[in-house]
């Protein structure tokens, strides 16, 4: 087996296992850490796809910046460890209606997943299109396409984020007496 | 048995050597810190263990190894032990993309020149940045899992500090990227070869510190804040927080935080050497001795670190935040804009 394949299964397996464990934790801090592990494994997969820039961005933006904020929120709100019995009795998600909706949604996701696997079945091992051009590995190429082909979506996203930032500042500001 | 590729052997040897060199450099820094501190305070520092106290760091490590390992009852057992590992791991990891010399044969010792870096990634600058941002987790988790108020306050302070100064750190990196037109540390160093000439006489080496003096200032300030060193050593401000995030740690787990701090200092200085001080180029002197010049520059920067620590008093915490957000960040944005305009006008 080629080294690349070994690493693919290693990182892929890590990502899947860590993501599954995220929802299985009683302590929310562990969930945050496992999510970080899952992001790190994804970034390993990006490196295997020959796009180190995407991998590093994944680490900086998701694993670095966003998850630190998650960790802060969890730590500062001091979310208690979930108690199994308590969960069964009083959790708002444990109402019969919500339970049915959840079941329906998970069945839907499962069907969708199986459908995707079914349609991919014949195509394993085939090269993905347009990997030879090195279109994703060069930072310069990414920058050029962001500021030419995708200039409008890029600027629109910037304005959206700016609006969110201004909104956060306004909401968090203390009233001057 | 398949033949082993010599490149793989060289790579493994390089990894092992770099790892142990970093360990030794941390020991060397502990010794240097004690000596410099002592001299600046008109004392002698360690003199008993070995010649000039050179064996003092090893004595320290032995002492720490034989100390009792304590864990507070209310702490989170798993996270309490993972936190120092994250700290040390990220500290060592960052160095793997830092080149420390031109390809060399070590004075003809080897047949083929070997490159002096563990990995040449074409986004090396961003890798350094990403790993630095992962280092926060070690400190935050140490503070939280100890379940004591001083640890928690120290952890929160340091993470707020690191997040604030990371922005300036990234901006300084971006301004160098604009000038050098590459994200690979090796290419950045090669862009600094040679010297500027005036009437045919070389007067100034082509180092980026002369193109980007403000960038260098921002990078070093943010670097000192990132490594939690004085005058920004709030996570462990003794008078206020006992010892900050590592209050509850003892024995080797404490030593790991200690080690991480020193290795981080070495990494920041090494990156600064490559980005601003021309890496292994020292114009009138030959390039084939490059790694010697590189180590000389690194030592100067590390001495600078110690010098600052024993000269400046600690800021107040609100001053630190004011300085970071209201002075350093605007300055780095302006610096980035001016650099971009300059590159556009003069053509890099």
Short mmCIF file of C-alpha atoms in Angstrom, two decimals:
data_model
loop_
_atom_site.label_atom_id
_atom_site.label_comp_id
_atom_site.label_asym_id
_atom_site.label_seq_id
_atom_site.Cartn_x
_atom_site.Cartn_y
_atom_site.Cartn_z
CA UNK A 1 0.00 0.00 0.00
CA UNK A 2 1.33 3.40 -0.89
CA UNK A 3 2.25 5.72 1.94
CA UNK A 4 -0.36 8.21 0.76
CA UNK A 5 -3.11 5.63 1.16
CA UNK A 6 -1.96 4.78 4.67
CA UNK A 7 -2.07 8.43 5.63
CA UNK A 8 -5.45 8.88 3.95
CA UNK A 9 -6.99 6.14 6.09
CA UNK A 10 -5.18 7.41 9.18
CA UNK A 11 -6.41 11.00 8.86
CA UNK A 12 -9.84 10.01 7.52
CA UNK A 13 -10.33 7.55 10.36
CA UNK A 14 -9.17 10.12 12.91
CA UNK A 15 -11.57 12.72 11.54
CA UNK A 16 -14.54 10.34 11.60
CA UNK A 17 -13.80 8.89 15.05
CA UNK A 18 -13.12 12.31 16.59
CA UNK A 19 -16.31 13.76 15.09
CA UNK A 20 -18.37 10.86 16.43
CA UNK A 21 -16.83 11.22 19.87
CA UNK A 22 -17.66 14.95 19.87
CA UNK A 23 -21.37 14.24 20.24
CA UNK A 24 -20.78 11.42 22.71
CA UNK A 25 -19.07 13.48 25.41
CA UNK A 26 -20.72 14.49 28.66
CA UNK A 27 -18.13 17.19 29.34
CA UNK A 28 -18.37 20.01 26.76
CA UNK A 29 -14.65 20.87 27.04
CA UNK A 30 -13.80 17.41 25.72
CA UNK A 31 -16.21 17.97 22.84
CA UNK A 32 -14.38 21.16 21.88
CA UNK A 33 -11.00 19.40 22.03
CA UNK A 34 -12.19 16.48 19.94
CA UNK A 35 -13.58 18.90 17.37
CA UNK A 36 -10.12 20.48 17.17
CA UNK A 37 -8.62 17.02 16.65
CA UNK A 38 -11.10 16.41 13.87
CA UNK A 39 -10.16 19.72 12.19
CA UNK A 40 -6.48 18.84 12.46
CA UNK A 41 -7.13 15.50 10.77
CA UNK A 42 -9.03 17.28 7.99
CA UNK A 43 -6.07 19.58 7.52
CA UNK A 44 -3.89 16.48 7.14
CA UNK A 45 -6.23 15.33 4.37
CA UNK A 46 -5.82 18.69 2.61
CA UNK A 47 -2.04 18.21 2.66
CA UNK A 48 -2.52 14.81 1.02
CA UNK A 49 -4.58 16.59 -1.65
CA UNK A 50 -1.53 18.77 -2.39
CA UNK A 51 -3.07 21.97 -1.12
CA UNK A 52 -0.98 23.03 1.89
CA UNK A 53 -2.54 26.50 1.79
CA UNK A 54 -6.02 25.12 2.47
CA UNK A 55 -4.57 22.93 5.22
CA UNK A 56 -2.83 25.82 6.97
CA UNK A 57 -5.87 28.07 6.60
CA UNK A 58 -7.98 25.34 8.16
CA UNK A 59 -5.61 25.24 11.13
CA UNK A 60 -5.41 29.03 11.54
CA UNK A 61 -9.08 29.87 11.06
CA UNK A 62 -10.97 26.87 12.41
CA UNK A 63 -8.66 25.04 14.78
CA UNK A 64 -6.87 28.20 15.91
CA UNK A 65 -9.23 31.15 15.99
CA UNK A 66 -12.79 29.85 16.07
CA UNK A 67 -12.22 26.99 18.47
CA UNK A 68 -10.42 29.26 20.94
CA UNK A 69 -13.62 31.32 21.10
CA UNK A 70 -15.66 28.13 21.57
CA UNK A 71 -13.38 27.09 24.40
CA UNK A 72 -13.68 30.52 25.98
CA UNK A 73 -17.46 30.41 25.88
CA UNK A 74 -17.60 26.92 27.33
CA UNK A 75 -15.08 27.79 30.06
CA UNK A 76 -16.54 31.17 31.02
CA UNK A 77 -20.15 30.03 31.07
CA UNK A 78 -18.90 27.12 33.16
CA UNK A 79 -21.23 24.65 31.44
CA UNK A 80 -21.70 21.80 33.89
CA UNK A 81 -21.00 18.20 33.13
CA UNK A 82 -24.15 16.59 31.79
CA UNK A 83 -25.82 14.16 34.10
CA UNK A 84 -27.31 11.09 32.44
CA UNK A 85 -30.38 10.83 34.66
CA UNK A 86 -30.99 14.56 34.48
CA UNK A 87 -30.84 14.38 30.70
CA UNK A 88 -33.52 11.70 30.57
CA UNK A 89 -35.87 13.59 32.84
CA UNK A 90 -35.85 17.24 32.00
CA UNK A 91 -34.02 18.05 28.81
CA UNK A 92 -36.20 20.13 26.43
CA UNK A 93 -35.00 18.04 23.49
CA UNK A 94 -36.36 14.93 25.12
CA UNK A 95 -40.02 15.77 24.47
CA UNK A 96 -41.87 13.21 22.35
CA UNK A 97 -42.39 15.65 19.45
CA UNK A 98 -38.75 16.71 19.32
CA UNK A 99 -37.69 13.10 19.56
CA UNK A 100 -39.78 12.16 16.52
CA UNK A 101 -38.43 15.10 14.54
CA UNK A 102 -34.87 14.12 15.44
CA UNK A 103 -35.45 10.53 14.39
CA UNK A 104 -36.93 11.63 11.09
CA UNK A 105 -33.99 13.97 10.42
CA UNK A 106 -31.38 11.33 11.22
CA UNK A 107 -33.10 8.79 8.97
CA UNK A 108 -33.11 11.44 6.23
CA UNK A 109 -29.37 12.10 6.68
CA UNK A 110 -28.66 8.36 6.67
CA UNK A 111 -30.61 7.87 3.42
CA UNK A 112 -28.80 10.78 1.86
CA UNK A 113 -25.44 9.37 2.92
CA UNK A 114 -26.22 5.91 1.55
CA UNK A 115 -27.45 7.45 -1.69
CA UNK A 116 -24.19 9.39 -2.05
CA UNK A 117 -22.10 6.28 -1.38
CA UNK A 118 -24.21 4.29 -3.86
CA UNK A 119 -23.66 6.80 -6.61
CA UNK A 120 -19.97 7.09 -5.87
CA UNK A 121 -19.53 3.33 -5.84
CA UNK A 122 -18.30 2.98 -9.42
CA UNK A 123 -15.98 5.93 -9.20
CA UNK A 124 -13.51 5.05 -6.46
CA UNK A 125 -9.94 5.25 -7.63
CA UNK A 126 -10.77 7.60 -10.48
CA UNK A 127 -8.80 10.84 -10.52
CA UNK A 128 -10.75 13.89 -9.50
CA UNK A 129 -10.99 16.40 -12.29
CA UNK A 130 -8.46 19.18 -12.71
CA UNK A 131 -5.83 18.16 -10.16
CA UNK A 132 -2.96 18.35 -12.60
CA UNK A 133 -3.09 22.12 -13.10
CA UNK A 134 -1.91 22.80 -9.55
CA UNK A 135 -4.79 25.23 -9.32
CA UNK A 136 -5.24 24.90 -5.58
CA UNK A 137 -1.68 24.62 -4.40
CA UNK A 138 -0.42 28.04 -5.40
CA UNK A 139 -1.26 30.91 -3.08
CA UNK A 140 -0.78 33.38 -5.91
CA UNK A 141 -3.35 31.54 -8.06
CA UNK A 142 -5.86 31.51 -5.22
CA UNK A 143 -5.37 35.23 -4.62
CA UNK A 144 -5.75 36.04 -8.29
CA UNK A 145 -8.98 34.09 -8.67
CA UNK A 146 -10.44 35.58 -5.47
CA UNK A 147 -9.85 39.13 -6.68
CA UNK A 148 -10.91 38.58 -10.30
CA UNK A 149 -13.39 35.75 -10.85
CA UNK A 150 -14.85 35.78 -7.36
CA UNK A 151 -14.44 39.47 -6.57
CA UNK A 152 -18.14 40.10 -5.95
CA UNK A 153 -18.80 37.13 -3.60
CA UNK A 154 -15.57 37.95 -1.77
CA UNK A 155 -16.49 41.59 -1.20
CA UNK A 156 -20.05 40.71 -0.30
CA UNK A 157 -18.77 38.29 2.35
CA UNK A 158 -16.44 40.98 3.69
CA UNK A 159 -19.35 43.39 4.09
CA UNK A 160 -21.40 40.71 5.82
CA UNK A 161 -18.58 40.04 8.29
CA UNK A 162 -18.04 43.76 8.84
CA UNK A 163 -21.75 44.21 9.59
CA UNK A 164 -21.58 41.33 12.08
CA UNK A 165 -18.55 42.92 13.77
CA UNK A 166 -20.23 46.32 14.06
CA UNK A 167 -23.34 44.62 15.40
CA UNK A 168 -21.30 42.75 18.03
CA UNK A 169 -19.59 45.97 19.14
CA UNK A 170 -22.93 47.80 19.42
CA UNK A 171 -24.51 44.96 21.39
CA UNK A 172 -21.58 44.55 23.74
CA UNK A 173 -21.12 48.26 24.47
CA UNK A 174 -22.07 49.49 27.91
CA UNK A 175 -24.54 52.35 28.08
CA UNK A 176 -22.86 55.58 29.16
CA UNK A 177 -24.73 57.03 32.12
CA UNK B 1 15.69 -6.29 1.83
CA UNK B 2 14.96 -3.15 -0.17
CA UNK B 3 17.69 -0.56 -0.37
CA UNK B 4 17.20 2.36 1.97
CA UNK B 5 17.08 5.71 0.27
CA UNK B 6 19.97 7.86 1.60
CA UNK B 7 17.68 10.89 1.47
CA UNK B 8 15.41 9.23 4.03
CA UNK B 9 18.39 8.50 6.29
CA UNK B 10 19.58 12.10 6.05
CA UNK B 11 16.07 13.32 6.81
CA UNK B 12 15.76 11.13 9.90
CA UNK B 13 19.19 12.17 11.16
CA UNK B 14 18.25 15.79 10.60
CA UNK B 15 15.01 15.43 12.56
CA UNK B 16 16.80 13.78 15.48
CA UNK B 17 19.61 16.35 15.47
CA UNK B 18 17.22 19.33 15.29
CA UNK B 19 15.10 17.92 18.11
CA UNK B 20 18.04 17.48 20.42
CA UNK B 21 19.57 20.78 19.40
CA UNK B 22 16.33 22.47 20.46
CA UNK B 23 16.42 20.65 23.80
CA UNK B 24 20.02 21.71 24.30
CA UNK B 25 19.28 25.26 23.23
CA UNK B 26 16.59 25.43 25.91
CA UNK B 27 19.16 24.25 28.47
CA UNK B 28 21.62 26.81 27.13
CA UNK B 29 19.01 29.54 27.39
CA UNK B 30 18.29 28.67 31.02
CA UNK B 31 21.97 28.99 31.79
CA UNK B 32 22.27 32.21 29.78
CA UNK B 33 19.22 33.67 31.46
CA UNK B 34 20.68 33.03 34.91
CA UNK B 35 24.08 34.40 33.95
CA UNK B 36 22.72 37.50 32.18
CA UNK B 37 20.28 38.20 35.00
CA UNK B 38 23.06 37.87 37.53
CA UNK B 39 25.43 40.11 35.62
CA UNK B 40 22.76 42.77 35.12
CA UNK B 41 22.16 42.69 38.86
CA UNK B 42 25.89 42.69 39.65
CA UNK B 43 25.96 39.09 40.88
CA UNK B 44 27.81 36.07 39.52
CA UNK B 45 24.98 33.60 38.93
CA UNK B 46 25.60 29.84 38.94
CA UNK B 47 29.28 29.02 39.39
CA UNK B 48 29.39 25.69 41.20
CA UNK B 49 28.02 23.07 38.77
CA UNK B 50 30.66 22.59 36.08
CA UNK B 51 32.91 25.30 34.61
CA UNK B 52 31.18 28.70 34.90
CA UNK B 53 28.05 26.89 36.09
CA UNK B 54 27.49 25.38 32.65
CA UNK B 55 26.02 22.20 34.10
CA UNK B 56 23.45 24.11 36.14
CA UNK B 57 20.50 23.47 33.75
CA UNK B 58 21.16 19.72 33.92
CA UNK B 59 21.25 19.88 37.70
CA UNK B 60 17.94 21.74 37.55
CA UNK B 61 16.37 19.07 35.37
CA UNK B 62 17.57 16.31 37.69
CA UNK B 63 16.11 18.16 40.66
CA UNK B 64 12.78 18.54 38.85
CA UNK B 65 12.75 14.86 37.86
CA UNK B 66 13.09 13.72 41.46
CA UNK B 67 10.43 16.04 42.79
CA UNK B 68 7.03 14.72 43.71
CA UNK B 69 4.36 14.91 41.08
CA UNK B 70 1.26 16.50 42.57
CA UNK B 71 -2.20 16.89 41.12
CA UNK B 72 -4.94 18.88 42.86
CA UNK B 73 -7.90 16.70 43.82
CA UNK B 74 -10.48 18.87 42.05
CA UNK B 75 -8.56 19.04 38.79
CA UNK B 76 -9.48 17.28 35.56
CA UNK B 77 -7.02 14.38 35.39
CA UNK B 78 -6.86 13.94 31.61
CA UNK B 79 -6.63 17.58 30.62
CA UNK B 80 -4.24 18.34 33.47
CA UNK B 81 -1.65 16.04 31.89
CA UNK B 82 -2.48 16.76 28.23
CA UNK B 83 -1.98 20.52 28.61
CA UNK B 84 1.82 20.51 29.12
CA UNK B 85 2.17 17.99 26.28
CA UNK B 86 0.29 20.34 23.92
CA UNK B 87 2.52 23.22 25.01
CA UNK B 88 5.77 21.36 24.38
CA UNK B 89 4.51 19.66 21.22
CA UNK B 90 3.53 22.88 19.49
CA UNK B 91 6.75 24.55 20.62
CA UNK B 92 8.88 21.88 18.96
CA UNK B 93 6.64 21.51 15.91
CA UNK B 94 6.99 25.11 14.78
CA UNK B 95 10.72 24.77 14.27
CA UNK B 96 10.36 22.06 11.61
CA UNK B 97 9.79 24.57 8.81
CA UNK B 98 12.58 26.95 9.83
CA UNK B 99 15.73 26.73 7.68
CA UNK B 100 18.97 27.39 9.57
CA UNK B 101 21.65 27.55 6.93
CA UNK B 102 22.44 27.09 3.24
CA UNK B 103 22.94 23.55 1.91
CA UNK B 104 26.24 22.48 3.37
CA UNK B 105 28.75 19.60 3.28
CA UNK B 106 30.12 20.46 6.74
CA UNK B 107 33.64 21.39 5.56
CA UNK B 108 33.78 18.54 3.06
CA UNK B 109 32.73 15.93 5.60
CA UNK B 110 29.83 14.78 3.41
CA UNK B 111 29.94 14.00 -0.29
CA UNK B 112 26.71 15.76 -1.21
CA UNK B 113 25.52 19.00 0.37
CA UNK B 114 22.48 18.54 2.58
CA UNK B 115 19.84 21.20 3.05
CA UNK B 116 19.63 22.56 6.60
CA UNK B 117 15.93 22.41 7.30
CA UNK B 118 13.55 19.64 8.32
CA UNK B 119 10.90 20.53 5.77
CA UNK B 120 10.69 23.20 3.09
CA UNK B 121 6.99 23.94 2.87
CA UNK B 122 5.90 26.56 0.37
CA UNK B 123 3.61 28.12 2.98
CA UNK B 124 6.17 27.96 5.82
CA UNK B 125 5.31 31.40 7.22
CA UNK B 126 1.69 30.43 7.61
CA UNK B 127 2.68 27.13 9.21
CA UNK B 128 4.67 28.98 11.87
CA UNK B 129 1.68 31.24 12.44
CA UNK B 130 -0.80 28.34 12.62
CA UNK B 131 1.28 26.38 15.11
CA UNK B 132 1.80 29.48 17.25
CA UNK B 133 -1.97 29.85 17.42
CA UNK B 134 -2.33 26.21 18.51
CA UNK B 135 0.05 26.85 21.42
CA UNK B 136 -2.69 28.82 23.21
CA UNK B 137 -4.56 25.61 23.97
CA UNK B 138 -1.83 24.26 26.23
CA UNK B 139 -1.98 27.35 28.43
CA UNK B 140 -5.79 27.70 28.45
CA UNK B 141 -6.31 24.04 29.30
CA UNK B 142 -3.62 24.12 31.98
CA UNK B 143 -5.36 27.06 33.59
CA UNK B 144 -8.82 25.55 33.37
CA UNK B 145 -8.04 21.96 34.33
CA UNK B 146 -6.11 22.96 37.46
CA UNK B 147 -9.41 24.16 38.92
CA UNK B 148 -7.81 26.90 40.96
CA UNK B 149 -8.49 30.61 40.70
CA UNK B 150 -4.95 31.79 40.05
CA UNK B 151 -4.45 29.21 37.32
CA UNK B 152 -7.72 30.10 35.64
CA UNK B 153 -6.99 33.83 35.73
CA UNK B 154 -3.50 33.24 34.38
CA UNK B 155 -4.80 31.04 31.59
CA UNK B 156 -7.48 33.53 30.58
CA UNK B 157 -5.08 36.45 30.65
CA UNK B 158 -2.52 34.72 28.53
CA UNK B 159 -5.00 33.55 25.94
CA UNK B 160 -6.52 37.02 25.64
CA UNK B 161 -3.00 38.38 25.28
CA UNK B 162 -1.98 35.85 22.66
CA UNK B 163 -5.13 36.38 20.60
CA UNK B 164 -4.61 40.16 20.67
CA UNK B 165 -0.98 40.06 19.61
CA UNK B 166 -1.43 37.30 17.05
CA UNK B 167 -3.07 39.85 14.74
CA UNK B 168 -0.03 42.13 14.76
CA UNK B 169 2.25 39.10 14.36
CA UNK B 170 0.32 38.06 11.26
CA UNK B 171 0.35 41.60 9.82
CA UNK B 172 4.14 41.80 10.24
CA UNK B 173 4.47 38.45 8.44
CA UNK B 174 2.23 39.75 5.64
CA UNK B 175 4.36 42.87 5.13
CA UNK B 176 7.47 40.69 4.70
CA UNK B 177 5.51 38.46 2.34
CA UNK B 178 4.74 41.51 0.18
CA UNK B 179 8.39 42.49 -0.06
CA UNK B 180 9.76 38.98 -0.56
CA UNK B 181 6.94 37.78 -2.80
CA UNK B 182 7.05 34.30 -1.28
CA UNK B 183 5.67 32.41 1.71
CA UNK B 184 8.60 29.99 1.91
CA UNK B 185 11.15 30.94 4.55
CA UNK B 186 13.95 29.65 2.34
CA UNK B 187 12.92 31.93 -0.54
CA UNK B 188 12.59 34.87 1.85
CA UNK B 189 16.16 34.38 3.00
CA UNK B 190 17.45 34.00 -0.57
CA UNK B 191 15.74 37.27 -1.48
CA UNK B 192 18.03 38.97 1.05
CA UNK B 193 21.31 37.91 -0.58
CA UNK B 194 23.87 40.56 -1.49
CA UNK B 195 24.15 44.19 -0.54
CA UNK B 196 23.10 47.64 -1.69
CA UNK B 197 25.86 49.49 -3.45
CA UNK B 198 26.69 53.18 -3.45
CA UNK B 199 29.22 54.16 -6.16
CA UNK B 200 30.19 50.50 -6.45
CA UNK B 201 30.95 50.11 -2.74
CA UNK B 202 28.72 47.74 -0.80
CA UNK B 203 27.33 49.75 2.10
CA UNK B 204 24.33 47.94 3.48
CA UNK B 205 23.36 44.25 3.40
CA UNK B 206 20.09 43.63 1.63
CA UNK B 207 18.28 42.64 4.80
CA UNK B 208 14.58 43.22 5.19
CA UNK B 209 15.12 44.91 8.54
CA UNK B 210 16.30 47.97 6.56
CA UNK B 211 13.26 47.80 4.25
CA UNK B 212 10.83 46.94 7.02
CA UNK B 213 12.12 48.55 10.25
CA UNK B 214 8.57 49.04 11.52
CA UNK B 215 7.70 45.46 10.57
CA UNK B 216 10.70 44.21 12.56
CA UNK B 217 9.65 46.24 15.59
CA UNK B 218 6.08 44.90 15.38
CA UNK B 219 7.26 41.34 14.87
CA UNK B 220 9.61 41.36 17.85
CA UNK B 221 7.07 43.05 20.14
CA UNK B 222 4.32 40.66 19.16
CA UNK B 223 6.78 37.76 19.39
CA UNK B 224 7.71 38.68 22.96
CA UNK B 225 4.03 38.97 23.85
CA UNK B 226 3.28 35.63 22.16
CA UNK B 227 5.96 33.85 24.15
CA UNK B 228 4.71 35.47 27.38
CA UNK B 229 8.05 37.00 28.24
CA UNK B 230 8.70 40.14 30.28
CA UNK B 231 7.59 42.92 29.96
CA UNK B 232 4.47 41.03 28.83
CA UNK B 233 4.68 38.08 31.25
CA UNK B 234 1.17 38.45 32.65
CA UNK B 235 0.25 34.77 32.71
CA UNK B 236 2.79 34.34 35.47
CA UNK B 237 2.80 37.77 37.08
CA UNK B 238 4.11 36.57 40.45
CA UNK B 239 2.88 39.48 42.54
CA UNK B 240 -0.69 39.08 41.36
CA UNK B 241 -1.20 35.47 40.32
CA UNK B 242 1.35 33.36 42.28
CA UNK B 243 2.58 31.63 39.10
CA UNK B 244 -0.37 31.95 36.74
CA UNK B 245 -1.39 28.98 34.65
CA UNK B 246 1.28 26.66 36.01
CA UNK B 247 0.64 27.35 39.70
CA UNK B 248 -0.56 23.82 40.35
CA UNK B 249 2.11 22.06 38.32
CA UNK B 250 5.17 20.48 39.85
CA UNK B 251 8.06 18.26 38.86
CA UNK B 252 8.36 17.35 35.17
CA UNK B 253 4.97 18.73 34.11
CA UNK B 254 6.18 22.13 35.28
CA UNK B 255 9.49 21.54 33.51
CA UNK B 256 7.58 20.94 30.28
CA UNK B 257 5.96 24.39 30.42
CA UNK B 258 9.35 25.85 31.20
CA UNK B 259 10.87 24.02 28.24
CA UNK B 260 8.07 25.16 25.93
CA UNK B 261 8.67 28.79 26.85
CA UNK B 262 12.36 28.61 25.99
CA UNK B 263 11.86 26.64 22.79
CA UNK B 264 9.24 29.18 21.70
CA UNK B 265 11.75 31.98 22.29
CA UNK B 266 14.28 30.19 20.12
CA UNK B 267 11.69 29.67 17.37
CA UNK B 268 10.52 33.30 17.34
CA UNK B 269 14.14 34.48 17.20
CA UNK B 270 14.95 31.98 14.45
CA UNK B 271 11.99 33.13 12.35
CA UNK B 272 12.94 36.77 12.94
CA UNK B 273 16.52 35.99 11.85
CA UNK B 274 15.25 34.48 8.62
CA UNK B 275 12.64 37.15 7.90
CA UNK B 276 14.49 40.32 8.79
CA UNK B 277 18.18 39.72 9.45
CA UNK B 278 19.10 38.02 6.21
CA UNK B 279 19.25 34.46 7.56
CA UNK B 280 22.64 33.02 6.67
CA UNK B 281 23.85 36.00 4.60
CA UNK B 282 26.41 38.37 6.10
CA UNK B 283 27.67 40.10 2.95
CA UNK B 284 31.44 40.45 3.11
CA UNK B 285 31.75 37.01 4.66
CA UNK B 286 31.46 33.74 2.70
CA UNK B 287 28.05 32.05 2.39
CA UNK B 288 29.37 28.50 2.81
CA UNK B 289 29.85 29.24 6.52
CA UNK B 290 26.21 30.38 6.54
CA UNK B 291 25.03 28.35 9.50
CA UNK B 292 27.68 30.03 11.69
CA UNK B 293 26.39 33.52 10.81
CA UNK B 294 22.86 32.24 11.31
CA UNK B 295 23.64 31.05 14.84
CA UNK B 296 25.46 34.29 15.62
CA UNK B 297 22.39 36.34 14.63
CA UNK B 298 20.11 34.01 16.57
CA UNK B 299 22.26 34.45 19.68
CA UNK B 300 22.12 38.22 19.37
CA UNK B 301 18.32 38.16 19.22
CA UNK B 302 18.11 35.74 22.16
CA UNK B 303 20.41 37.98 24.20
CA UNK B 304 18.11 40.86 23.30
CA UNK B 305 15.21 38.86 24.75
CA UNK B 306 17.03 38.40 28.08
CA UNK B 307 18.26 41.96 28.13
CA UNK B 308 14.71 43.30 27.77
CA UNK B 309 13.42 41.01 30.48
CA UNK B 310 15.88 42.27 33.07
CA UNK B 311 15.62 45.92 32.02
CA UNK B 312 11.95 46.76 31.63
CA UNK B 313 9.35 46.44 34.39
CA UNK B 314 6.11 44.61 33.65
CA UNK B 315 3.26 46.60 32.12
CA UNK B 316 -0.14 46.78 33.72
CA UNK B 317 -2.70 44.50 32.10
CA UNK B 318 -4.88 47.33 30.75
CA UNK B 319 -1.74 49.01 29.39
CA UNK B 320 -0.91 45.81 27.56
CA UNK B 321 -4.33 45.70 25.90
CA UNK B 322 -4.23 49.43 25.11
CA UNK B 323 -0.80 49.06 23.58
CA UNK B 324 -1.82 46.03 21.54
CA UNK B 325 -5.13 47.23 20.16
CA UNK B 326 -4.73 51.01 20.03
CA UNK B 327 -1.11 51.37 19.02
CA UNK B 328 0.44 48.20 17.63
CA UNK B 329 -2.52 47.05 15.52
CA UNK B 330 -3.14 50.40 13.77
CA UNK B 331 0.61 50.73 13.27
CA UNK B 332 0.81 47.32 11.62
CA UNK B 333 -2.18 48.04 9.37
CA UNK B 334 -0.58 51.33 8.25
CA UNK B 335 2.74 49.54 7.76
CA UNK B 336 1.05 46.91 5.61
CA UNK B 337 -0.68 49.56 3.48
CA UNK B 338 2.51 51.60 3.02
CA UNK B 339 4.43 48.44 2.11
CA UNK B 340 1.78 47.42 -0.42
CA UNK B 341 1.84 50.91 -1.97
CA UNK B 342 5.63 50.82 -2.08
CA UNK B 343 5.69 47.41 -3.76
CA UNK B 344 3.11 48.62 -6.27
CA UNK B 345 5.08 51.79 -7.02
CA UNK B 346 8.64 50.50 -7.10
CA UNK B 347 7.79 46.96 -8.20
CA UNK B 348 9.20 44.52 -5.62
#
